[in-house]
mmCIF file with all atom_site columns, C-alpha atoms in Angstrom:
data_model
loop_
_atom_site.group_PDB
_atom_site.id
_atom_site.type_symbol
_atom_site.label_atom_id
_atom_site.label_alt_id
_atom_site.label_comp_id
_atom_site.label_asym_id
_atom_site.label_entity_id
_atom_site.label_seq_id
_atom_site.pdbx_PDB_ins_code
_atom_site.Cartn_x
_atom_site.Cartn_y
_atom_site.Cartn_z
_atom_site.occupancy
_atom_site.B_iso_or_equiv
_atom_site.pdbx_formal_charge
_atom_site.auth_seq_id
_atom_site.auth_comp_id
_atom_site.auth_asym_id
_atom_site.auth_atom_id
_atom_site.pdbx_PDB_model_num
ATOM 1   C CA . UNK A 1 1   ? -11.420 -12.454 -8.428  1.00 0.00 ? 1   UNK A CA 1
ATOM 2   C CA . UNK A 1 2   ? -11.069 -11.508 -12.073 1.00 0.00 ? 2   UNK A CA 1
ATOM 3   C CA . UNK A 1 3   ? -8.672  -8.726  -13.056 1.00 0.00 ? 3   UNK A CA 1
ATOM 4   C CA . UNK A 1 4   ? -9.485  -8.899  -16.755 1.00 0.00 ? 4   UNK A CA 1
ATOM 5   C CA . UNK A 1 5   ? -12.237 -6.392  -17.537 1.00 0.00 ? 5   UNK A CA 1
ATOM 6   C CA . UNK A 1 6   ? -12.063 -4.759  -14.103 1.00 0.00 ? 6   UNK A CA 1
ATOM 7   C CA . UNK A 1 7   ? -11.565 -1.078  -13.293 1.00 0.00 ? 7   UNK A CA 1
ATOM 8   C CA . UNK A 1 8   ? -8.769  -0.265  -10.834 1.00 0.00 ? 8   UNK A CA 1
ATOM 9   C CA . UNK A 1 9   ? -7.341  2.676   -8.956  1.00 0.00 ? 9   UNK A CA 1
ATOM 10  C CA . UNK A 1 10  ? -3.777  2.819   -7.594  1.00 0.00 ? 10  UNK A CA 1
ATOM 11  C CA . UNK A 1 11  ? -2.753  5.632   -5.273  1.00 0.00 ? 11  UNK A CA 1
ATOM 12  C CA . UNK A 1 12  ? 0.785   6.961   -5.423  1.00 0.00 ? 12  UNK A CA 1
ATOM 13  C CA . UNK A 1 13  ? 1.078   5.655   -8.967  1.00 0.00 ? 13  UNK A CA 1
ATOM 14  C CA . UNK A 1 14  ? 3.552   8.123   -10.361 1.00 0.00 ? 14  UNK A CA 1
ATOM 15  C CA . UNK A 1 15  ? 6.591   5.885   -9.735  1.00 0.00 ? 15  UNK A CA 1
ATOM 16  C CA . UNK A 1 16  ? 8.020   2.896   -7.869  1.00 0.00 ? 16  UNK A CA 1
ATOM 17  C CA . UNK A 1 17  ? 5.676   0.234   -6.550  1.00 0.00 ? 17  UNK A CA 1
ATOM 18  C CA . UNK A 1 18  ? 2.569   2.241   -7.417  1.00 0.00 ? 18  UNK A CA 1
ATOM 19  C CA . UNK A 1 19  ? 3.495   2.503   -11.071 1.00 0.00 ? 19  UNK A CA 1
ATOM 20  C CA . UNK A 1 20  ? 4.407   -1.191  -11.098 1.00 0.00 ? 20  UNK A CA 1
ATOM 21  C CA . UNK A 1 21  ? 0.956   -2.021  -9.670  1.00 0.00 ? 21  UNK A CA 1
ATOM 22  C CA . UNK A 1 22  ? -0.784  0.091   -12.294 1.00 0.00 ? 22  UNK A CA 1
ATOM 23  C CA . UNK A 1 23  ? 1.186   -1.440  -15.164 1.00 0.00 ? 23  UNK A CA 1
ATOM 24  C CA . UNK A 1 24  ? 0.603   -4.969  -13.864 1.00 0.00 ? 24  UNK A CA 1
ATOM 25  C CA . UNK A 1 25  ? -3.156  -4.396  -13.675 1.00 0.00 ? 25  UNK A CA 1
ATOM 26  C CA . UNK A 1 26  ? -3.135  -3.144  -17.240 1.00 0.00 ? 26  UNK A CA 1
ATOM 27  C CA . UNK A 1 27  ? -1.038  -6.108  -18.377 1.00 0.00 ? 27  UNK A CA 1
ATOM 28  C CA . UNK A 1 28  ? -3.501  -8.509  -16.729 1.00 0.00 ? 28  UNK A CA 1
ATOM 29  C CA . UNK A 1 29  ? -6.352  -7.084  -18.765 1.00 0.00 ? 29  UNK A CA 1
ATOM 30  C CA . UNK A 1 30  ? -7.966  -4.444  -16.573 1.00 0.00 ? 30  UNK A CA 1
ATOM 31  C CA . UNK A 1 31  ? -10.348 -2.387  -18.726 1.00 0.00 ? 31  UNK A CA 1
ATOM 32  C CA . UNK A 1 32  ? -9.265  0.837   -17.068 1.00 0.00 ? 32  UNK A CA 1
ATOM 33  C CA . UNK A 1 33  ? -6.563  1.721   -14.543 1.00 0.00 ? 33  UNK A CA 1
ATOM 34  C CA . UNK A 1 34  ? -6.686  5.069   -12.773 1.00 0.00 ? 34  UNK A CA 1
ATOM 35  C CA . UNK A 1 35  ? -3.288  6.308   -11.672 1.00 0.00 ? 35  UNK A CA 1
ATOM 36  C CA . UNK A 1 36  ? -3.780  8.410   -8.546  1.00 0.00 ? 36  UNK A CA 1
ATOM 37  C CA . UNK A 1 37  ? -1.164  11.164  -8.691  1.00 0.00 ? 37  UNK A CA 1
ATOM 38  C CA . UNK A 1 38  ? -0.764  14.679  -7.310  1.00 0.00 ? 38  UNK A CA 1
ATOM 39  C CA . UNK A 1 39  ? 0.008   16.243  -10.682 1.00 0.00 ? 39  UNK A CA 1
ATOM 40  C CA . UNK A 1 40  ? -1.955  14.418  -13.395 1.00 0.00 ? 40  UNK A CA 1
ATOM 41  C CA . UNK A 1 41  ? -0.943  16.982  -16.016 1.00 0.00 ? 41  UNK A CA 1
ATOM 42  C CA . UNK A 1 42  ? 2.670   15.738  -15.815 1.00 0.00 ? 42  UNK A CA 1
ATOM 43  C CA . UNK A 1 43  ? 1.826   11.992  -15.835 1.00 0.00 ? 43  UNK A CA 1
ATOM 44  C CA . UNK A 1 44  ? 2.251   10.158  -19.106 1.00 0.00 ? 44  UNK A CA 1
ATOM 45  C CA . UNK A 1 45  ? 2.069   6.367   -19.202 1.00 0.00 ? 45  UNK A CA 1
ATOM 46  C CA . UNK A 1 46  ? 0.366   4.402   -22.003 1.00 0.00 ? 46  UNK A CA 1
ATOM 47  C CA . UNK A 1 47  ? -2.860  2.728   -20.981 1.00 0.00 ? 47  UNK A CA 1
ATOM 48  C CA . UNK A 1 48  ? -3.206  4.476   -17.625 1.00 0.00 ? 48  UNK A CA 1
ATOM 49  C CA . UNK A 1 49  ? -5.700  7.204   -16.749 1.00 0.00 ? 49  UNK A CA 1
ATOM 50  C CA . UNK A 1 50  ? -4.234  9.932   -14.496 1.00 0.00 ? 50  UNK A CA 1
ATOM 51  C CA . UNK A 1 51  ? -6.454  11.054  -11.615 1.00 0.00 ? 51  UNK A CA 1
ATOM 52  C CA . UNK A 1 52  ? -5.657  13.939  -9.271  1.00 0.00 ? 52  UNK A CA 1
ATOM 53  C CA . UNK A 1 53  ? -5.361  12.472  -5.794  1.00 0.00 ? 53  UNK A CA 1
ATOM 54  C CA . UNK A 1 54  ? -3.483  13.640  -2.740  1.00 0.00 ? 54  UNK A CA 1
ATOM 55  C CA . UNK A 1 55  ? -4.551  11.113  -0.127  1.00 0.00 ? 55  UNK A CA 1
ATOM 56  C CA . UNK A 1 56  ? -4.119  13.680  2.656   1.00 0.00 ? 56  UNK A CA 1
ATOM 57  C CA . UNK A 1 57  ? -6.588  16.096  1.027   1.00 0.00 ? 57  UNK A CA 1
ATOM 58  C CA . UNK A 1 58  ? -10.145 15.132  2.001   1.00 0.00 ? 58  UNK A CA 1
ATOM 59  C CA . UNK A 1 59  ? -11.717 17.163  -0.800  1.00 0.00 ? 59  UNK A CA 1
ATOM 60  C CA . UNK A 1 60  ? -9.535  15.469  -3.419  1.00 0.00 ? 60  UNK A CA 1
ATOM 61  C CA . UNK A 1 61  ? -10.343 12.043  -1.976  1.00 0.00 ? 61  UNK A CA 1
ATOM 62  C CA . UNK A 1 62  ? -14.068 12.734  -2.183  1.00 0.00 ? 62  UNK A CA 1
ATOM 63  C CA . UNK A 1 63  ? -13.731 14.139  -5.701  1.00 0.00 ? 63  UNK A CA 1
ATOM 64  C CA . UNK A 1 64  ? -11.790 11.083  -6.829  1.00 0.00 ? 64  UNK A CA 1
ATOM 65  C CA . UNK A 1 65  ? -14.492 8.760   -5.510  1.00 0.00 ? 65  UNK A CA 1
ATOM 66  C CA . UNK A 1 66  ? -17.082 10.730  -7.522  1.00 0.00 ? 66  UNK A CA 1
ATOM 67  C CA . UNK A 1 67  ? -14.967 10.909  -10.674 1.00 0.00 ? 67  UNK A CA 1
ATOM 68  C CA . UNK A 1 68  ? -13.848 7.265   -10.589 1.00 0.00 ? 68  UNK A CA 1
ATOM 69  C CA . UNK A 1 69  ? -17.007 5.597   -9.348  1.00 0.00 ? 69  UNK A CA 1
ATOM 70  C CA . UNK A 1 70  ? -16.542 2.538   -11.553 1.00 0.00 ? 70  UNK A CA 1
ATOM 71  C CA . UNK A 1 71  ? -13.625 1.134   -9.550  1.00 0.00 ? 71  UNK A CA 1
ATOM 72  C CA . UNK A 1 72  ? -13.727 -2.488  -8.430  1.00 0.00 ? 72  UNK A CA 1
ATOM 73  C CA . UNK A 1 73  ? -10.073 -2.844  -7.370  1.00 0.00 ? 73  UNK A CA 1
ATOM 74  C CA . UNK A 1 74  ? -8.504  -0.245  -5.073  1.00 0.00 ? 74  UNK A CA 1
ATOM 75  C CA . UNK A 1 75  ? -4.809  -0.385  -4.280  1.00 0.00 ? 75  UNK A CA 1
ATOM 76  C CA . UNK A 1 76  ? -3.665  1.910   -1.471  1.00 0.00 ? 76  UNK A CA 1
ATOM 77  C CA . UNK A 1 77  ? -0.003  2.320   -2.290  1.00 0.00 ? 77  UNK A CA 1
ATOM 78  C CA . UNK A 1 78  ? 0.749   5.979   -1.490  1.00 0.00 ? 78  UNK A CA 1
ATOM 79  C CA . UNK A 1 79  ? 3.322   6.138   1.287   1.00 0.00 ? 79  UNK A CA 1
ATOM 80  C CA . UNK A 1 80  ? 6.262   8.119   2.621   1.00 0.00 ? 80  UNK A CA 1
ATOM 81  C CA . UNK A 1 81  ? 9.269   7.485   4.857   1.00 0.00 ? 81  UNK A CA 1
ATOM 82  C CA . UNK A 1 82  ? 10.454  10.791  6.243   1.00 0.00 ? 82  UNK A CA 1
ATOM 83  C CA . UNK A 1 83  ? 10.574  10.436  10.008  1.00 0.00 ? 83  UNK A CA 1
ATOM 84  C CA . UNK A 1 84  ? 13.371  11.279  12.429  1.00 0.00 ? 84  UNK A CA 1
ATOM 85  C CA . UNK A 1 85  ? 15.817  8.942   14.086  1.00 0.00 ? 85  UNK A CA 1
ATOM 86  C CA . UNK A 1 86  ? 14.721  7.397   17.342  1.00 0.00 ? 86  UNK A CA 1
ATOM 87  C CA . UNK A 1 87  ? 16.608  9.711   19.693  1.00 0.00 ? 87  UNK A CA 1
ATOM 88  C CA . UNK A 1 88  ? 16.807  13.036  17.853  1.00 0.00 ? 88  UNK A CA 1
ATOM 89  C CA . UNK A 1 89  ? 15.223  15.228  15.212  1.00 0.00 ? 89  UNK A CA 1
ATOM 90  C CA . UNK A 1 90  ? 11.850  17.017  14.860  1.00 0.00 ? 90  UNK A CA 1
ATOM 91  C CA . UNK A 1 91  ? 8.622   15.029  14.657  1.00 0.00 ? 91  UNK A CA 1
ATOM 92  C CA . UNK A 1 92  ? 7.344   16.709  11.486  1.00 0.00 ? 92  UNK A CA 1
ATOM 93  C CA . UNK A 1 93  ? 8.356   13.787  9.278   1.00 0.00 ? 93  UNK A CA 1
ATOM 94  C CA . UNK A 1 94  ? 6.801   11.271  11.658  1.00 0.00 ? 94  UNK A CA 1
ATOM 95  C CA . UNK A 1 95  ? 3.539   13.153  11.592  1.00 0.00 ? 95  UNK A CA 1
ATOM 96  C CA . UNK A 1 96  ? 3.708   13.216  7.787   1.00 0.00 ? 96  UNK A CA 1
ATOM 97  C CA . UNK A 1 97  ? 4.143   9.422   7.724   1.00 0.00 ? 97  UNK A CA 1
ATOM 98  C CA . UNK A 1 98  ? 1.031   8.939   9.818   1.00 0.00 ? 98  UNK A CA 1
ATOM 99  C CA . UNK A 1 99  ? -0.935  11.399  7.660   1.00 0.00 ? 99  UNK A CA 1
ATOM 100 C CA . UNK A 1 100 ? -0.047  9.622   4.421   1.00 0.00 ? 100 UNK A CA 1
ATOM 101 C CA . UNK A 1 101 ? 0.490   5.981   5.384   1.00 0.00 ? 101 UNK A CA 1
ATOM 102 C CA . UNK A 1 102 ? -2.265  5.624   7.986   1.00 0.00 ? 102 UNK A CA 1
ATOM 103 C CA . UNK A 1 103 ? -4.829  8.395   7.643   1.00 0.00 ? 103 UNK A CA 1
ATOM 104 C CA . UNK A 1 104 ? -4.459  8.553   3.864   1.00 0.00 ? 104 UNK A CA 1
ATOM 105 C CA . UNK A 1 105 ? -5.168  4.843   3.543   1.00 0.00 ? 105 UNK A CA 1
ATOM 106 C CA . UNK A 1 106 ? -8.108  5.210   5.912   1.00 0.00 ? 106 UNK A CA 1
ATOM 107 C CA . UNK A 1 107 ? -9.579  8.157   4.020   1.00 0.00 ? 107 UNK A CA 1
ATOM 108 C CA . UNK A 1 108 ? -9.365  6.546   0.586   1.00 0.00 ? 108 UNK A CA 1
ATOM 109 C CA . UNK A 1 109 ? -10.632 3.162   1.848   1.00 0.00 ? 109 UNK A CA 1
ATOM 110 C CA . UNK A 1 110 ? -13.575 4.828   3.586   1.00 0.00 ? 110 UNK A CA 1
ATOM 111 C CA . UNK A 1 111 ? -14.464 6.869   0.492   1.00 0.00 ? 111 UNK A CA 1
ATOM 112 C CA . UNK A 1 112 ? -14.305 3.809   -1.772  1.00 0.00 ? 112 UNK A CA 1
ATOM 113 C CA . UNK A 1 113 ? -16.132 1.341   0.468   1.00 0.00 ? 113 UNK A CA 1
ATOM 114 C CA . UNK A 1 114 ? -19.547 2.197   -1.038  1.00 0.00 ? 114 UNK A CA 1
ATOM 115 C CA . UNK A 1 115 ? -18.054 2.331   -4.527  1.00 0.00 ? 115 UNK A CA 1
ATOM 116 C CA . UNK A 1 116 ? -16.677 -1.194  -4.194  1.00 0.00 ? 116 UNK A CA 1
ATOM 117 C CA . UNK A 1 117 ? -19.996 -2.387  -2.790  1.00 0.00 ? 117 UNK A CA 1
ATOM 118 C CA . UNK A 1 118 ? -21.889 -0.867  -5.708  1.00 0.00 ? 118 UNK A CA 1
ATOM 119 C CA . UNK A 1 119 ? -19.569 -2.590  -8.156  1.00 0.00 ? 119 UNK A CA 1
ATOM 120 C CA . UNK A 1 120 ? -19.960 -6.084  -6.728  1.00 0.00 ? 120 UNK A CA 1
ATOM 121 C CA . UNK A 1 121 ? -17.531 -6.057  -3.796  1.00 0.00 ? 121 UNK A CA 1
ATOM 122 C CA . UNK A 1 122 ? -14.216 -6.158  -5.617  1.00 0.00 ? 122 UNK A CA 1
ATOM 123 C CA . UNK A 1 123 ? -10.955 -5.846  -3.736  1.00 0.00 ? 123 UNK A CA 1
ATOM 124 C CA . UNK A 1 124 ? -9.120  -3.436  -1.463  1.00 0.00 ? 124 UNK A CA 1
ATOM 125 C CA . UNK A 1 125 ? -5.344  -3.885  -1.418  1.00 0.00 ? 125 UNK A CA 1
ATOM 126 C CA . UNK A 1 126 ? -3.054  -2.138  1.072   1.00 0.00 ? 126 UNK A CA 1
ATOM 127 C CA . UNK A 1 127 ? 0.688   -1.911  0.468   1.00 0.00 ? 127 UNK A CA 1
ATOM 128 C CA . UNK A 1 128 ? 2.130   -2.650  3.899   1.00 0.00 ? 128 UNK A CA 1
ATOM 129 C CA . UNK A 1 129 ? 5.613   -3.765  4.968   1.00 0.00 ? 129 UNK A CA 1
ATOM 130 C CA . UNK A 1 130 ? 7.574   -6.257  7.008   1.00 0.00 ? 130 UNK A CA 1
ATOM 131 C CA . UNK A 1 131 ? 7.866   -3.213  9.298   1.00 0.00 ? 131 UNK A CA 1
ATOM 132 C CA . UNK A 1 132 ? 4.194   -3.761  10.123  1.00 0.00 ? 132 UNK A CA 1
ATOM 133 C CA . UNK A 1 133 ? 5.395   -6.505  12.478  1.00 0.00 ? 133 UNK A CA 1
ATOM 134 C CA . UNK A 1 134 ? 8.818   -5.465  13.752  1.00 0.00 ? 134 UNK A CA 1
ATOM 135 C CA . UNK A 1 135 ? 10.254  -2.332  15.297  1.00 0.00 ? 135 UNK A CA 1
ATOM 136 C CA . UNK A 1 136 ? 13.023  -0.694  13.296  1.00 0.00 ? 136 UNK A CA 1
ATOM 137 C CA . UNK A 1 137 ? 15.570  1.464   15.098  1.00 0.00 ? 137 UNK A CA 1
ATOM 138 C CA . UNK A 1 138 ? 16.572  3.167   11.817  1.00 0.00 ? 138 UNK A CA 1
ATOM 139 C CA . UNK A 1 139 ? 13.008  4.025   10.775  1.00 0.00 ? 139 UNK A CA 1
ATOM 140 C CA . UNK A 1 140 ? 10.956  3.907   14.011  1.00 0.00 ? 140 UNK A CA 1
ATOM 141 C CA . UNK A 1 141 ? 8.112   6.173   12.935  1.00 0.00 ? 141 UNK A CA 1
ATOM 142 C CA . UNK A 1 142 ? 7.760   4.526   9.527   1.00 0.00 ? 142 UNK A CA 1
ATOM 143 C CA . UNK A 1 143 ? 7.460   1.124   11.229  1.00 0.00 ? 143 UNK A CA 1
ATOM 144 C CA . UNK A 1 144 ? 4.880   2.557   13.652  1.00 0.00 ? 144 UNK A CA 1
ATOM 145 C CA . UNK A 1 145 ? 2.824   3.950   10.754  1.00 0.00 ? 145 UNK A CA 1
ATOM 146 C CA . UNK A 1 146 ? 2.898   0.589   8.997   1.00 0.00 ? 146 UNK A CA 1
ATOM 147 C CA . UNK A 1 147 ? 1.844   -1.211  12.170  1.00 0.00 ? 147 UNK A CA 1
ATOM 148 C CA . UNK A 1 148 ? -1.112  1.138   12.400  1.00 0.00 ? 148 UNK A CA 1
ATOM 149 C CA . UNK A 1 149 ? -1.892  0.576   8.723   1.00 0.00 ? 149 UNK A CA 1
ATOM 150 C CA . UNK A 1 150 ? -1.847  -3.200  9.223   1.00 0.00 ? 150 UNK A CA 1
ATOM 151 C CA . UNK A 1 151 ? -4.326  -2.899  12.094  1.00 0.00 ? 151 UNK A CA 1
ATOM 152 C CA . UNK A 1 152 ? -6.514  -0.714  9.894   1.00 0.00 ? 152 UNK A CA 1
ATOM 153 C CA . UNK A 1 153 ? -6.311  -3.313  7.103   1.00 0.00 ? 153 UNK A CA 1
ATOM 154 C CA . UNK A 1 154 ? -7.569  -5.994  9.461   1.00 0.00 ? 154 UNK A CA 1
ATOM 155 C CA . UNK A 1 155 ? -10.421 -3.729  10.588  1.00 0.00 ? 155 UNK A CA 1
ATOM 156 C CA . UNK A 1 156 ? -11.507 -3.172  6.981   1.00 0.00 ? 156 UNK A CA 1
ATOM 157 C CA . UNK A 1 157 ? -11.233 -6.904  6.325   1.00 0.00 ? 157 UNK A CA 1
ATOM 158 C CA . UNK A 1 158 ? -13.809 -7.515  9.063   1.00 0.00 ? 158 UNK A CA 1
ATOM 159 C CA . UNK A 1 159 ? -16.030 -4.594  8.121   1.00 0.00 ? 159 UNK A CA 1
ATOM 160 C CA . UNK A 1 160 ? -16.175 -5.310  4.386   1.00 0.00 ? 160 UNK A CA 1
ATOM 161 C CA . UNK A 1 161 ? -16.661 -9.053  4.611   1.00 0.00 ? 161 UNK A CA 1
ATOM 162 C CA . UNK A 1 162 ? -20.434 -8.805  4.322   1.00 0.00 ? 162 UNK A CA 1
ATOM 163 C CA . UNK A 1 163 ? -20.299 -6.724  1.155   1.00 0.00 ? 163 UNK A CA 1
ATOM 164 C CA . UNK A 1 164 ? -18.026 -9.286  -0.471  1.00 0.00 ? 164 UNK A CA 1
ATOM 165 C CA . UNK A 1 165 ? -14.860 -7.175  -0.684  1.00 0.00 ? 165 UNK A CA 1
ATOM 166 C CA . UNK A 1 166 ? -11.569 -9.049  -0.653  1.00 0.00 ? 166 UNK A CA 1
ATOM 167 C CA . UNK A 1 167 ? -9.090  -7.159  1.552   1.00 0.00 ? 167 UNK A CA 1
ATOM 168 C CA . UNK A 1 168 ? -5.435  -7.921  0.831   1.00 0.00 ? 168 UNK A CA 1
ATOM 169 C CA . UNK A 1 169 ? -2.380  -6.920  2.847   1.00 0.00 ? 169 UNK A CA 1
ATOM 170 C CA . UNK A 1 170 ? 0.917   -6.881  0.907   1.00 0.00 ? 170 UNK A CA 1
ATOM 171 C CA . UNK A 1 171 ? 4.057   -7.167  3.045   1.00 0.00 ? 171 UNK A CA 1
ATOM 172 C CA . UNK A 1 172 ? 7.604   -6.756  1.767   1.00 0.00 ? 172 UNK A CA 1
ATOM 173 C CA . UNK A 1 173 ? 11.064  -5.932  2.979   1.00 0.00 ? 173 UNK A CA 1
ATOM 174 C CA . UNK A 1 174 ? 13.221  -3.471  1.054   1.00 0.00 ? 174 UNK A CA 1
ATOM 175 C CA . UNK A 1 175 ? 11.995  -2.806  -2.483  1.00 0.00 ? 175 UNK A CA 1
ATOM 176 C CA . UNK A 1 176 ? 14.276  -1.248  -5.105  1.00 0.00 ? 176 UNK A CA 1
ATOM 177 C CA . UNK A 1 177 ? 12.717  2.230   -5.380  1.00 0.00 ? 177 UNK A CA 1
ATOM 178 C CA . UNK A 1 178 ? 13.730  5.842   -4.782  1.00 0.00 ? 178 UNK A CA 1
ATOM 179 C CA . UNK A 1 179 ? 12.567  5.398   -1.186  1.00 0.00 ? 179 UNK A CA 1
ATOM 180 C CA . UNK A 1 180 ? 15.331  2.890   -0.460  1.00 0.00 ? 180 UNK A CA 1
ATOM 181 C CA . UNK A 1 181 ? 18.095  4.388   -2.630  1.00 0.00 ? 181 UNK A CA 1
ATOM 182 C CA . UNK A 1 182 ? 20.315  4.945   0.436   1.00 0.00 ? 182 UNK A CA 1
ATOM 183 C CA . UNK A 1 183 ? 19.693  1.531   1.972   1.00 0.00 ? 183 UNK A CA 1
ATOM 184 C CA . UNK A 1 184 ? 22.516  -0.980  1.527   1.00 0.00 ? 184 UNK A CA 1
ATOM 185 C CA . UNK A 1 185 ? 20.542  -4.208  1.839   1.00 0.00 ? 185 UNK A CA 1
ATOM 186 C CA . UNK A 1 186 ? 19.106  -6.830  -0.535  1.00 0.00 ? 186 UNK A CA 1
ATOM 187 C CA . UNK A 1 187 ? 16.045  -5.520  -2.355  1.00 0.00 ? 187 UNK A CA 1
ATOM 188 C CA . UNK A 1 188 ? 13.248  -6.995  -4.414  1.00 0.00 ? 188 UNK A CA 1
ATOM 189 C CA . UNK A 1 189 ? 12.012  -5.408  -7.636  1.00 0.00 ? 189 UNK A CA 1
ATOM 190 C CA . UNK A 1 190 ? 8.792   -3.404  -7.620  1.00 0.00 ? 190 UNK A CA 1
ATOM 191 C CA . UNK A 1 191 ? 7.554   -5.475  -10.573 1.00 0.00 ? 191 UNK A CA 1
ATOM 192 C CA . UNK A 1 192 ? 7.877   -8.630  -8.450  1.00 0.00 ? 192 UNK A CA 1
ATOM 193 C CA . UNK A 1 193 ? 5.771   -7.066  -5.692  1.00 0.00 ? 193 UNK A CA 1
ATOM 194 C CA . UNK A 1 194 ? 3.103   -6.177  -8.241  1.00 0.00 ? 194 UNK A CA 1
ATOM 195 C CA . UNK A 1 195 ? 3.060   -9.581  -9.933  1.00 0.00 ? 195 UNK A CA 1
ATOM 196 C CA . UNK A 1 196 ? 2.752   -11.476 -6.647  1.00 0.00 ? 196 UNK A CA 1
ATOM 197 C CA . UNK A 1 197 ? -0.128  -9.198  -5.729  1.00 0.00 ? 197 UNK A CA 1
ATOM 198 C CA . UNK A 1 198 ? -1.880  -9.937  -9.032  1.00 0.00 ? 198 UNK A CA 1
ATOM 199 C CA . UNK A 1 199 ? -1.571  -13.630 -8.246  1.00 0.00 ? 199 UNK A CA 1
ATOM 200 C CA . UNK A 1 200 ? -3.106  -13.072 -4.815  1.00 0.00 ? 200 UNK A CA 1
ATOM 201 C CA . UNK A 1 201 ? -6.055  -11.227 -6.363  1.00 0.00 ? 201 UNK A CA 1
ATOM 202 C CA . UNK A 1 202 ? -6.632  -13.967 -8.903  1.00 0.00 ? 202 UNK A CA 1
ATOM 203 C CA . UNK A 1 203 ? -6.575  -16.584 -6.126  1.00 0.00 ? 203 UNK A CA 1
ATOM 204 C CA . UNK A 1 204 ? -8.575  -14.552 -3.551  1.00 0.00 ? 204 UNK A CA 1
ATOM 205 C CA . UNK A 1 205 ? -5.688  -14.591 -1.085  1.00 0.00 ? 205 UNK A CA 1
ATOM 206 C CA . UNK A 1 206 ? -5.816  -12.080 1.795   1.00 0.00 ? 206 UNK A CA 1
ATOM 207 C CA . UNK A 1 207 ? -2.079  -11.794 2.400   1.00 0.00 ? 207 UNK A CA 1
ATOM 208 C CA . UNK A 1 208 ? 1.009   -11.468 0.214   1.00 0.00 ? 208 UNK A CA 1
ATOM 209 C CA . UNK A 1 209 ? 4.442   -12.224 1.704   1.00 0.00 ? 209 UNK A CA 1
ATOM 210 C CA . UNK A 1 210 ? 6.701   -10.962 -1.021  1.00 0.00 ? 210 UNK A CA 1
ATOM 211 C CA . UNK A 1 211 ? 10.197  -12.045 0.010   1.00 0.00 ? 211 UNK A CA 1
ATOM 212 C CA . UNK A 1 212 ? 12.015  -14.483 2.280   1.00 0.00 ? 212 UNK A CA 1
ATOM 213 C CA . UNK A 1 213 ? 12.798  -11.960 5.085   1.00 0.00 ? 213 UNK A CA 1
ATOM 214 C CA . UNK A 1 214 ? 9.105   -11.112 5.260   1.00 0.00 ? 214 UNK A CA 1
ATOM 215 C CA . UNK A 1 215 ? 8.066   -14.773 5.351   1.00 0.00 ? 215 UNK A CA 1
ATOM 216 C CA . UNK A 1 216 ? 10.640  -15.381 8.116   1.00 0.00 ? 216 UNK A CA 1
ATOM 217 C CA . UNK A 1 217 ? 9.305   -12.543 10.263  1.00 0.00 ? 217 UNK A CA 1
ATOM 218 C CA . UNK A 1 218 ? 5.690   -13.581 9.660   1.00 0.00 ? 218 UNK A CA 1
ATOM 219 C CA . UNK A 1 219 ? 6.475   -17.117 10.823  1.00 0.00 ? 219 UNK A CA 1
ATOM 220 C CA . UNK A 1 220 ? 8.280   -15.738 13.888  1.00 0.00 ? 220 UNK A CA 1
ATOM 221 C CA . UNK A 1 221 ? 5.142   -13.971 15.104  1.00 0.00 ? 221 UNK A CA 1
ATOM 222 C CA . UNK A 1 222 ? 4.109   -17.230 16.707  1.00 0.00 ? 222 UNK A CA 1
ATOM 223 C CA . UNK A 1 223 ? 7.641   -18.112 17.790  1.00 0.00 ? 223 UNK A CA 1
ATOM 224 C CA . UNK A 1 224 ? 10.202  -16.716 20.193  1.00 0.00 ? 224 UNK A CA 1
ATOM 225 C CA . UNK A 1 225 ? 11.183  -13.085 20.601  1.00 0.00 ? 225 UNK A CA 1
ATOM 226 C CA . UNK A 1 226 ? 14.775  -13.874 19.618  1.00 0.00 ? 226 UNK A CA 1
ATOM 227 C CA . UNK A 1 227 ? 13.749  -14.766 16.047  1.00 0.00 ? 227 UNK A CA 1
ATOM 228 C CA . UNK A 1 228 ? 11.387  -11.817 15.759  1.00 0.00 ? 228 UNK A CA 1
ATOM 229 C CA . UNK A 1 229 ? 13.821  -9.099  16.843  1.00 0.00 ? 229 UNK A CA 1
ATOM 230 C CA . UNK A 1 230 ? 17.183  -10.447 15.742  1.00 0.00 ? 230 UNK A CA 1
ATOM 231 C CA . UNK A 1 231 ? 19.403  -7.997  13.862  1.00 0.00 ? 231 UNK A CA 1
ATOM 232 C CA . UNK A 1 232 ? 16.822  -5.214  13.787  1.00 0.00 ? 232 UNK A CA 1
#
């Protein structure tokens, strides 16, 4: 699909991967890029249009769909990682992860399905993770929320096929953002995630495998359990 001249919305666009997505869309010639943020009055980035959007607030989601009804590319990027360890800690953070990562994506995608249809089909992009496919003993609830989000992405892919909407799942390992500041592992840049996603949109590709660890795990889904769960 064409990015040049399109209108896009990115959720969680105040920083990190979301801001990289928004800037990449603008750089590729999008006519307008809405930056979905909780506090639009504090957001300042040249070329981007701030839009109040807390993906866990149903009224804000509905209001955003009314206010930004010209969108043809939706990128669900808003996400959190705040859950407990596997064997101890309260479940509040895990519930928050499901509310934002899973239900938030569902709510925004549902609200924008008719908008995308009215604007020619367009594209729905979900920022997923390599954790969509493998359990993670350090971040068990985050991985579970991403597995649920991947399943939801596939459901929307089937449901929106008839209206001509391209549904794209973006999978990556650790990305160099505030979210992974305490993680001592190789990381990819947020700008690289965004640029590979732009390429996928331009080529109508339904899946983006950002880095080598992600490609390795994806390939292992049809292989043995040893490859899939090694060192995790």
